[in-house]
């Protein structure tokens, strides 16, 4: 991205986004409500980590404009707190590559039944083109819900999860700074087998003209 995007004007007519967001949340909520599940801290975010465990992940994030591939560390510290840090290499349509750094914090407010977590964090990217520096910071604030479904005794487990919230973006180029806010919704599931897991997610963000984004992570727990 060579120039920061200007904030989008508000819309007063129904859009695909205004229809998709409530429907997606209702479907995710109904699925979790009527499925026999057990809670484990941080399953709200699709993480199979037990309290005191951490995992290493390989991540791929796909959108219409950019793709990035990287690694991450997820920790479920003893108690309700969950942490994640990651770094990835982002590539846009111009084949320019730039590092993206991310951090996330979640707090499990319900350990019995459904796992419900407020979650926040930050994404940061910085690039320089023709001696012009551009930085982008994205700060999401949302609520996530999830649970763990045992597919067999001492066997694989399915961890469905969904989250929604608001994201604040800040673009800075030289002496120009622009900000905007958007709504997002993300849903997905994790298959956990022994110490290994695969997680897939899909989401929508109102800042991206309702173009969906997808992510896949492969991880191992310690």
mmCIF file of N, CA and C in Angstrom, residues 127-201:
data_model
loop_
_atom_site.group_PDB
_atom_site.id
_atom_site.type_symbol
_atom_site.label_atom_id
_atom_site.label_comp_id
_atom_site.label_asym_id
_atom_site.label_seq_id
_atom_site.Cartn_x
_atom_site.Cartn_y
_atom_site.Cartn_z
ATOM 1 N N UNK A 127 6.422 0.298 5.815
ATOM 2 C CA UNK A 127 7.116 0.119 4.545
ATOM 3 C C UNK A 127 7.633 1.459 4.047
ATOM 4 N N UNK A 128 8.627 1.396 3.161
ATOM 5 C CA UNK A 128 9.205 2.605 2.588
ATOM 6 C C UNK A 128 9.322 2.426 1.083
ATOM 7 N N UNK A 129 8.708 3.335 0.322
ATOM 8 C CA UNK A 129 8.735 3.297 -1.133
ATOM 9 C C UNK A 129 9.203 4.659 -1.631
ATOM 10 N N UNK A 130 10.279 4.665 -2.416
ATOM 11 C CA UNK A 130 10.828 5.922 -2.945
ATOM 12 C C UNK A 130 11.077 6.935 -1.826
ATOM 13 N N UNK A 131 11.634 6.425 -0.720
ATOM 14 C CA UNK A 131 11.978 7.231 0.444
ATOM 15 C C UNK A 131 10.752 7.822 1.133
ATOM 16 N N UNK A 132 9.569 7.305 0.826
ATOM 17 C CA UNK A 132 8.342 7.719 1.509
ATOM 18 C C UNK A 132 7.922 6.586 2.437
ATOM 19 N N UNK A 133 7.856 6.873 3.723
ATOM 20 C CA UNK A 133 7.551 5.859 4.726
ATOM 21 C C UNK A 133 6.057 5.848 5.043
ATOM 22 N N UNK A 134 5.495 4.644 5.112
ATOM 23 C CA UNK A 134 4.082 4.471 5.442
ATOM 24 C C UNK A 134 3.955 3.433 6.546
ATOM 25 N N UNK A 135 3.186 3.738 7.577
ATOM 26 C CA UNK A 135 2.924 2.774 8.643
ATOM 27 C C UNK A 135 1.421 2.563 8.783
ATOM 28 N N UNK A 136 1.073 1.369 9.238
ATOM 29 C CA UNK A 136 -0.342 1.043 9.443
ATOM 30 C C UNK A 136 -0.475 0.312 10.769
ATOM 31 N N UNK A 137 -1.403 0.750 11.586
ATOM 32 C CA UNK A 137 -1.694 0.095 12.857
ATOM 33 C C UNK A 137 -3.182 -0.240 12.887
ATOM 34 N N UNK A 138 -3.494 -1.479 13.222
ATOM 35 C CA UNK A 138 -4.887 -1.910 13.359
ATOM 36 C C UNK A 138 -5.085 -2.443 14.772
ATOM 37 N N UNK A 139 -6.096 -1.927 15.478
ATOM 38 C CA UNK A 139 -6.372 -2.339 16.852
ATOM 39 C C UNK A 139 -7.808 -2.865 16.925
ATOM 40 N N UNK A 140 -7.996 -4.181 17.024
ATOM 41 C CA UNK A 140 -9.340 -4.734 17.143
ATOM 42 C C UNK A 140 -9.776 -4.832 18.604
ATOM 43 N N UNK A 141 -11.063 -4.707 18.826
ATOM 44 C CA UNK A 141 -11.659 -4.914 20.143
ATOM 45 C C UNK A 141 -12.942 -5.698 19.929
ATOM 46 N N UNK A 142 -12.995 -6.914 20.468
ATOM 47 C CA UNK A 142 -14.152 -7.752 20.181
ATOM 48 C C UNK A 142 -14.482 -8.710 21.301
ATOM 49 N N UNK A 143 -15.479 -9.541 21.031
ATOM 50 C CA UNK A 143 -15.926 -10.577 21.959
ATOM 51 C C UNK A 143 -15.963 -11.891 21.198
ATOM 52 N N UNK A 144 -15.381 -12.930 21.796
ATOM 53 C CA UNK A 144 -15.275 -14.224 21.133
ATOM 54 C C UNK A 144 -15.930 -15.299 21.983
ATOM 55 N N UNK A 145 -16.494 -16.317 21.318
ATOM 56 C CA UNK A 145 -17.157 -17.412 22.019
ATOM 57 C C UNK A 145 -16.765 -18.718 21.351
ATOM 58 N N UNK A 146 -16.595 -19.766 22.146
ATOM 59 C CA UNK A 146 -16.204 -21.053 21.576
ATOM 60 C C UNK A 146 -16.386 -22.180 22.567
ATOM 61 N N UNK A 147 -16.132 -23.384 22.116
ATOM 62 C CA UNK A 147 -16.244 -24.562 22.967
ATOM 63 C C UNK A 147 -15.497 -25.726 22.357
ATOM 64 N N UNK A 148 -15.369 -26.792 23.122
ATOM 65 C CA UNK A 148 -14.628 -27.975 22.678
ATOM 66 C C UNK A 148 -15.573 -29.164 22.607
ATOM 67 N N UNK A 149 -15.595 -29.839 21.443
ATOM 68 C CA UNK A 149 -16.447 -31.004 21.224
ATOM 69 C C UNK A 149 -15.549 -32.224 21.064
ATOM 70 N N UNK A 150 -15.648 -33.172 21.983
ATOM 71 C CA UNK A 150 -14.866 -34.403 21.889
ATOM 72 C C UNK A 150 -15.494 -35.310 20.835
ATOM 73 N N UNK A 151 -14.743 -35.635 19.800
ATOM 74 C CA UNK A 151 -15.255 -36.492 18.731
ATOM 75 C C UNK A 151 -15.175 -37.964 19.100
ATOM 76 N N UNK A 152 -14.318 -38.308 20.055
ATOM 77 C CA UNK A 152 -14.222 -39.676 20.565
ATOM 78 C C UNK A 152 -13.466 -39.634 21.879
ATOM 79 N N UNK A 153 -13.557 -40.711 22.654
ATOM 80 C CA UNK A 153 -12.833 -40.768 23.914
ATOM 81 C C UNK A 153 -11.332 -40.773 23.651
ATOM 82 N N UNK A 154 -10.624 -39.841 24.264
ATOM 83 C CA UNK A 154 -9.170 -39.736 24.109
ATOM 84 C C UNK A 154 -8.749 -39.633 22.643
ATOM 85 N N UNK A 155 -9.613 -39.025 21.824
ATOM 86 C CA UNK A 155 -9.312 -38.910 20.401
ATOM 87 C C UNK A 155 -9.387 -37.479 19.925
ATOM 88 N N UNK A 156 -9.662 -37.274 18.632
ATOM 89 C CA UNK A 156 -9.723 -35.922 18.070
ATOM 90 C C UNK A 156 -10.817 -35.082 18.726
ATOM 91 N N UNK A 157 -10.625 -33.781 18.688
ATOM 92 C CA UNK A 157 -11.610 -32.843 19.213
ATOM 93 C C UNK A 157 -11.827 -31.735 18.194
ATOM 94 N N UNK A 158 -13.066 -31.240 18.142
ATOM 95 C CA UNK A 158 -13.428 -30.108 17.295
ATOM 96 C C UNK A 158 -13.657 -28.904 18.187
ATOM 97 N N UNK A 159 -13.081 -27.762 17.800
ATOM 98 C CA UNK A 159 -13.215 -26.534 18.582
ATOM 99 C C UNK A 159 -13.797 -25.443 17.688
ATOM 100 N N UNK A 160 -15.134 -25.270 17.681
ATOM 101 C CA UNK A 160 -15.725 -24.172 16.911
ATOM 102 C C UNK A 160 -15.614 -22.860 17.683
ATOM 103 N N UNK A 161 -15.482 -21.762 16.960
ATOM 104 C CA UNK A 161 -15.388 -20.461 17.614
ATOM 105 C C UNK A 161 -15.886 -19.378 16.672
ATOM 106 N N UNK A 162 -16.301 -18.259 17.258
ATOM 107 C CA UNK A 162 -16.752 -17.109 16.474
ATOM 108 C C UNK A 162 -16.500 -15.848 17.280
ATOM 109 N N UNK A 163 -16.160 -14.771 16.600
ATOM 110 C CA UNK A 163 -15.958 -13.500 17.292
ATOM 111 C C UNK A 163 -16.365 -12.343 16.387
ATOM 112 N N UNK A 164 -16.685 -11.230 17.027
ATOM 113 C CA UNK A 164 -17.099 -10.028 16.301
ATOM 114 C C UNK A 164 -16.699 -8.814 17.116
ATOM 115 N N UNK A 165 -16.538 -7.691 16.432
ATOM 116 C CA UNK A 165 -16.163 -6.488 17.152
ATOM 117 C C UNK A 165 -15.903 -5.325 16.219
ATOM 118 N N UNK A 166 -15.163 -4.357 16.717
ATOM 119 C CA UNK A 166 -14.821 -3.155 15.972
ATOM 120 C C UNK A 166 -13.299 -3.055 15.878
ATOM 121 N N UNK A 167 -12.808 -2.548 14.768
ATOM 122 C CA UNK A 167 -11.365 -2.379 14.569
ATOM 123 C C UNK A 167 -11.059 -0.921 14.238
ATOM 124 N N UNK A 168 -10.056 -0.388 14.891
ATOM 125 C CA UNK A 168 -9.590 0.978 14.631
ATOM 126 C C UNK A 168 -8.305 0.910 13.822
ATOM 127 N N UNK A 169 -8.215 1.678 12.743
ATOM 128 C CA UNK A 169 -7.036 1.710 11.889
ATOM 129 C C UNK A 169 -6.430 3.110 11.869
ATOM 130 N N UNK A 170 -5.122 3.129 11.825
ATOM 131 C CA UNK A 170 -4.402 4.405 11.766
ATOM 132 C C UNK A 170 -3.324 4.298 10.688
ATOM 133 N N UNK A 171 -3.405 5.155 9.675
ATOM 134 C CA UNK A 171 -2.443 5.186 8.570
ATOM 135 C C UNK A 171 -1.618 6.470 8.675
ATOM 136 N N UNK A 172 -0.316 6.327 8.593
ATOM 137 C CA UNK A 172 0.571 7.490 8.648
ATOM 138 C C UNK A 172 1.530 7.449 7.471
ATOM 139 N N UNK A 173 1.571 8.535 6.700
ATOM 140 C CA UNK A 173 2.497 8.667 5.575
ATOM 141 C C UNK A 173 3.126 10.049 5.649
ATOM 142 N N UNK A 174 4.447 10.050 5.941
ATOM 143 C CA UNK A 174 5.149 11.309 6.163
ATOM 144 C C UNK A 174 4.427 12.088 7.273
ATOM 145 N N UNK A 175 3.906 13.266 6.977
ATOM 146 C CA UNK A 175 3.247 14.074 8.008
ATOM 147 C C UNK A 175 1.728 13.941 7.978
ATOM 148 N N UNK A 176 1.205 13.010 7.164
ATOM 149 C CA UNK A 176 -0.245 12.845 7.017
ATOM 150 C C UNK A 176 -0.693 11.618 7.805
ATOM 151 N N UNK A 177 -1.720 11.795 8.628
ATOM 152 C CA UNK A 177 -2.278 10.686 9.399
ATOM 153 C C UNK A 177 -3.779 10.617 9.168
ATOM 154 N N UNK A 178 -4.275 9.430 8.871
ATOM 155 C CA UNK A 178 -5.703 9.218 8.677
ATOM 156 C C UNK A 178 -6.136 8.030 9.521
ATOM 157 N N UNK A 179 -7.381 8.060 9.986
ATOM 158 C CA UNK A 179 -7.912 6.968 10.800
ATOM 159 C C UNK A 179 -9.283 6.566 10.287
ATOM 160 N N UNK A 180 -9.666 5.339 10.546
ATOM 161 C CA UNK A 180 -11.031 4.901 10.290
ATOM 162 C C UNK A 180 -11.352 3.727 11.205
ATOM 163 N N UNK A 181 -12.639 3.404 11.278
ATOM 164 C CA UNK A 181 -13.123 2.299 12.097
ATOM 165 C C UNK A 181 -13.976 1.379 11.242
ATOM 166 N N UNK A 182 -13.998 0.113 11.606
ATOM 167 C CA UNK A 182 -14.790 -0.853 10.848
ATOM 168 C C UNK A 182 -15.316 -1.928 11.780
ATOM 169 N N UNK A 183 -16.308 -2.668 11.302
ATOM 170 C CA UNK A 183 -16.843 -3.827 12.015
ATOM 171 C C UNK A 183 -16.284 -5.096 11.385
ATOM 172 N N UNK A 184 -16.100 -6.116 12.203
ATOM 173 C CA UNK A 184 -15.609 -7.385 11.667
ATOM 174 C C UNK A 184 -16.321 -8.552 12.345
ATOM 175 N N UNK A 185 -16.372 -9.665 11.641
ATOM 176 C CA UNK A 185 -16.898 -10.913 12.190
ATOM 177 C C UNK A 185 -16.053 -12.050 11.633
ATOM 178 N N UNK A 186 -15.707 -13.007 12.488
ATOM 179 C CA UNK A 186 -14.837 -14.122 12.116
ATOM 180 C C UNK A 186 -15.413 -15.402 12.706
ATOM 181 N N UNK A 187 -15.425 -16.465 11.926
ATOM 182 C CA UNK A 187 -15.871 -17.762 12.414
ATOM 183 C C UNK A 187 -14.990 -18.860 11.863
ATOM 184 N N UNK A 188 -14.889 -19.953 12.600
ATOM 185 C CA UNK A 188 -14.061 -21.049 12.117
ATOM 186 C C UNK A 188 -14.057 -22.220 13.065
ATOM 187 N N UNK A 189 -13.123 -23.115 12.846
ATOM 188 C CA UNK A 189 -13.024 -24.308 13.669
ATOM 189 C C UNK A 189 -11.616 -24.863 13.674
ATOM 190 N N UNK A 190 -11.308 -25.613 14.729
ATOM 191 C CA UNK A 190 -10.006 -26.243 14.892
ATOM 192 C C UNK A 190 -10.195 -27.734 15.105
ATOM 193 N N UNK A 191 -9.404 -28.537 14.427
ATOM 194 C CA UNK A 191 -9.337 -29.973 14.671
ATOM 195 C C UNK A 191 -8.042 -30.248 15.432
ATOM 196 N N UNK A 192 -8.177 -30.840 16.619
ATOM 197 C CA UNK A 192 -7.022 -31.126 17.455
ATOM 198 C C UNK A 192 -6.867 -32.633 17.612
ATOM 199 N N UNK A 193 -5.672 -33.145 17.287
ATOM 200 C CA UNK A 193 -5.362 -34.568 17.426
ATOM 201 C C UNK A 193 -4.052 -34.684 18.196
ATOM 202 N N UNK A 194 -4.128 -35.250 19.401
ATOM 203 C CA UNK A 194 -2.957 -35.334 20.271
ATOM 204 C C UNK A 194 -2.376 -33.929 20.458
ATOM 205 N N UNK A 195 -1.105 -33.737 20.109
ATOM 206 C CA UNK A 195 -0.477 -32.428 20.312
ATOM 207 C C UNK A 195 -0.509 -31.552 19.064
ATOM 208 N N UNK A 196 -1.145 -32.016 18.002
ATOM 209 C CA UNK A 196 -1.163 -31.273 16.747
ATOM 210 C C UNK A 196 -2.570 -30.737 16.471
ATOM 211 N N UNK A 197 -2.649 -29.630 15.747
ATOM 212 C CA UNK A 197 -3.957 -29.083 15.405
ATOM 213 C C UNK A 197 -3.881 -28.296 14.100
ATOM 214 N N UNK A 198 -5.048 -28.203 13.460
ATOM 215 C CA UNK A 198 -5.219 -27.410 12.243
ATOM 216 C C UNK A 198 -6.426 -26.507 12.454
ATOM 217 N N UNK A 199 -6.271 -25.223 12.192
ATOM 218 C CA UNK A 199 -7.351 -24.259 12.396
ATOM 219 C C UNK A 199 -7.632 -23.520 11.097
ATOM 220 N N UNK A 200 -8.906 -23.392 10.753
ATOM 221 C CA UNK A 200 -9.323 -22.626 9.591
ATOM 222 C C UNK A 200 -10.359 -21.594 9.981
ATOM 223 N N UNK A 201 -10.248 -20.387 9.443
ATOM 224 C CA UNK A 201 -11.190 -19.318 9.754
ATOM 225 C C UNK A 201 -11.519 -18.527 8.496
#
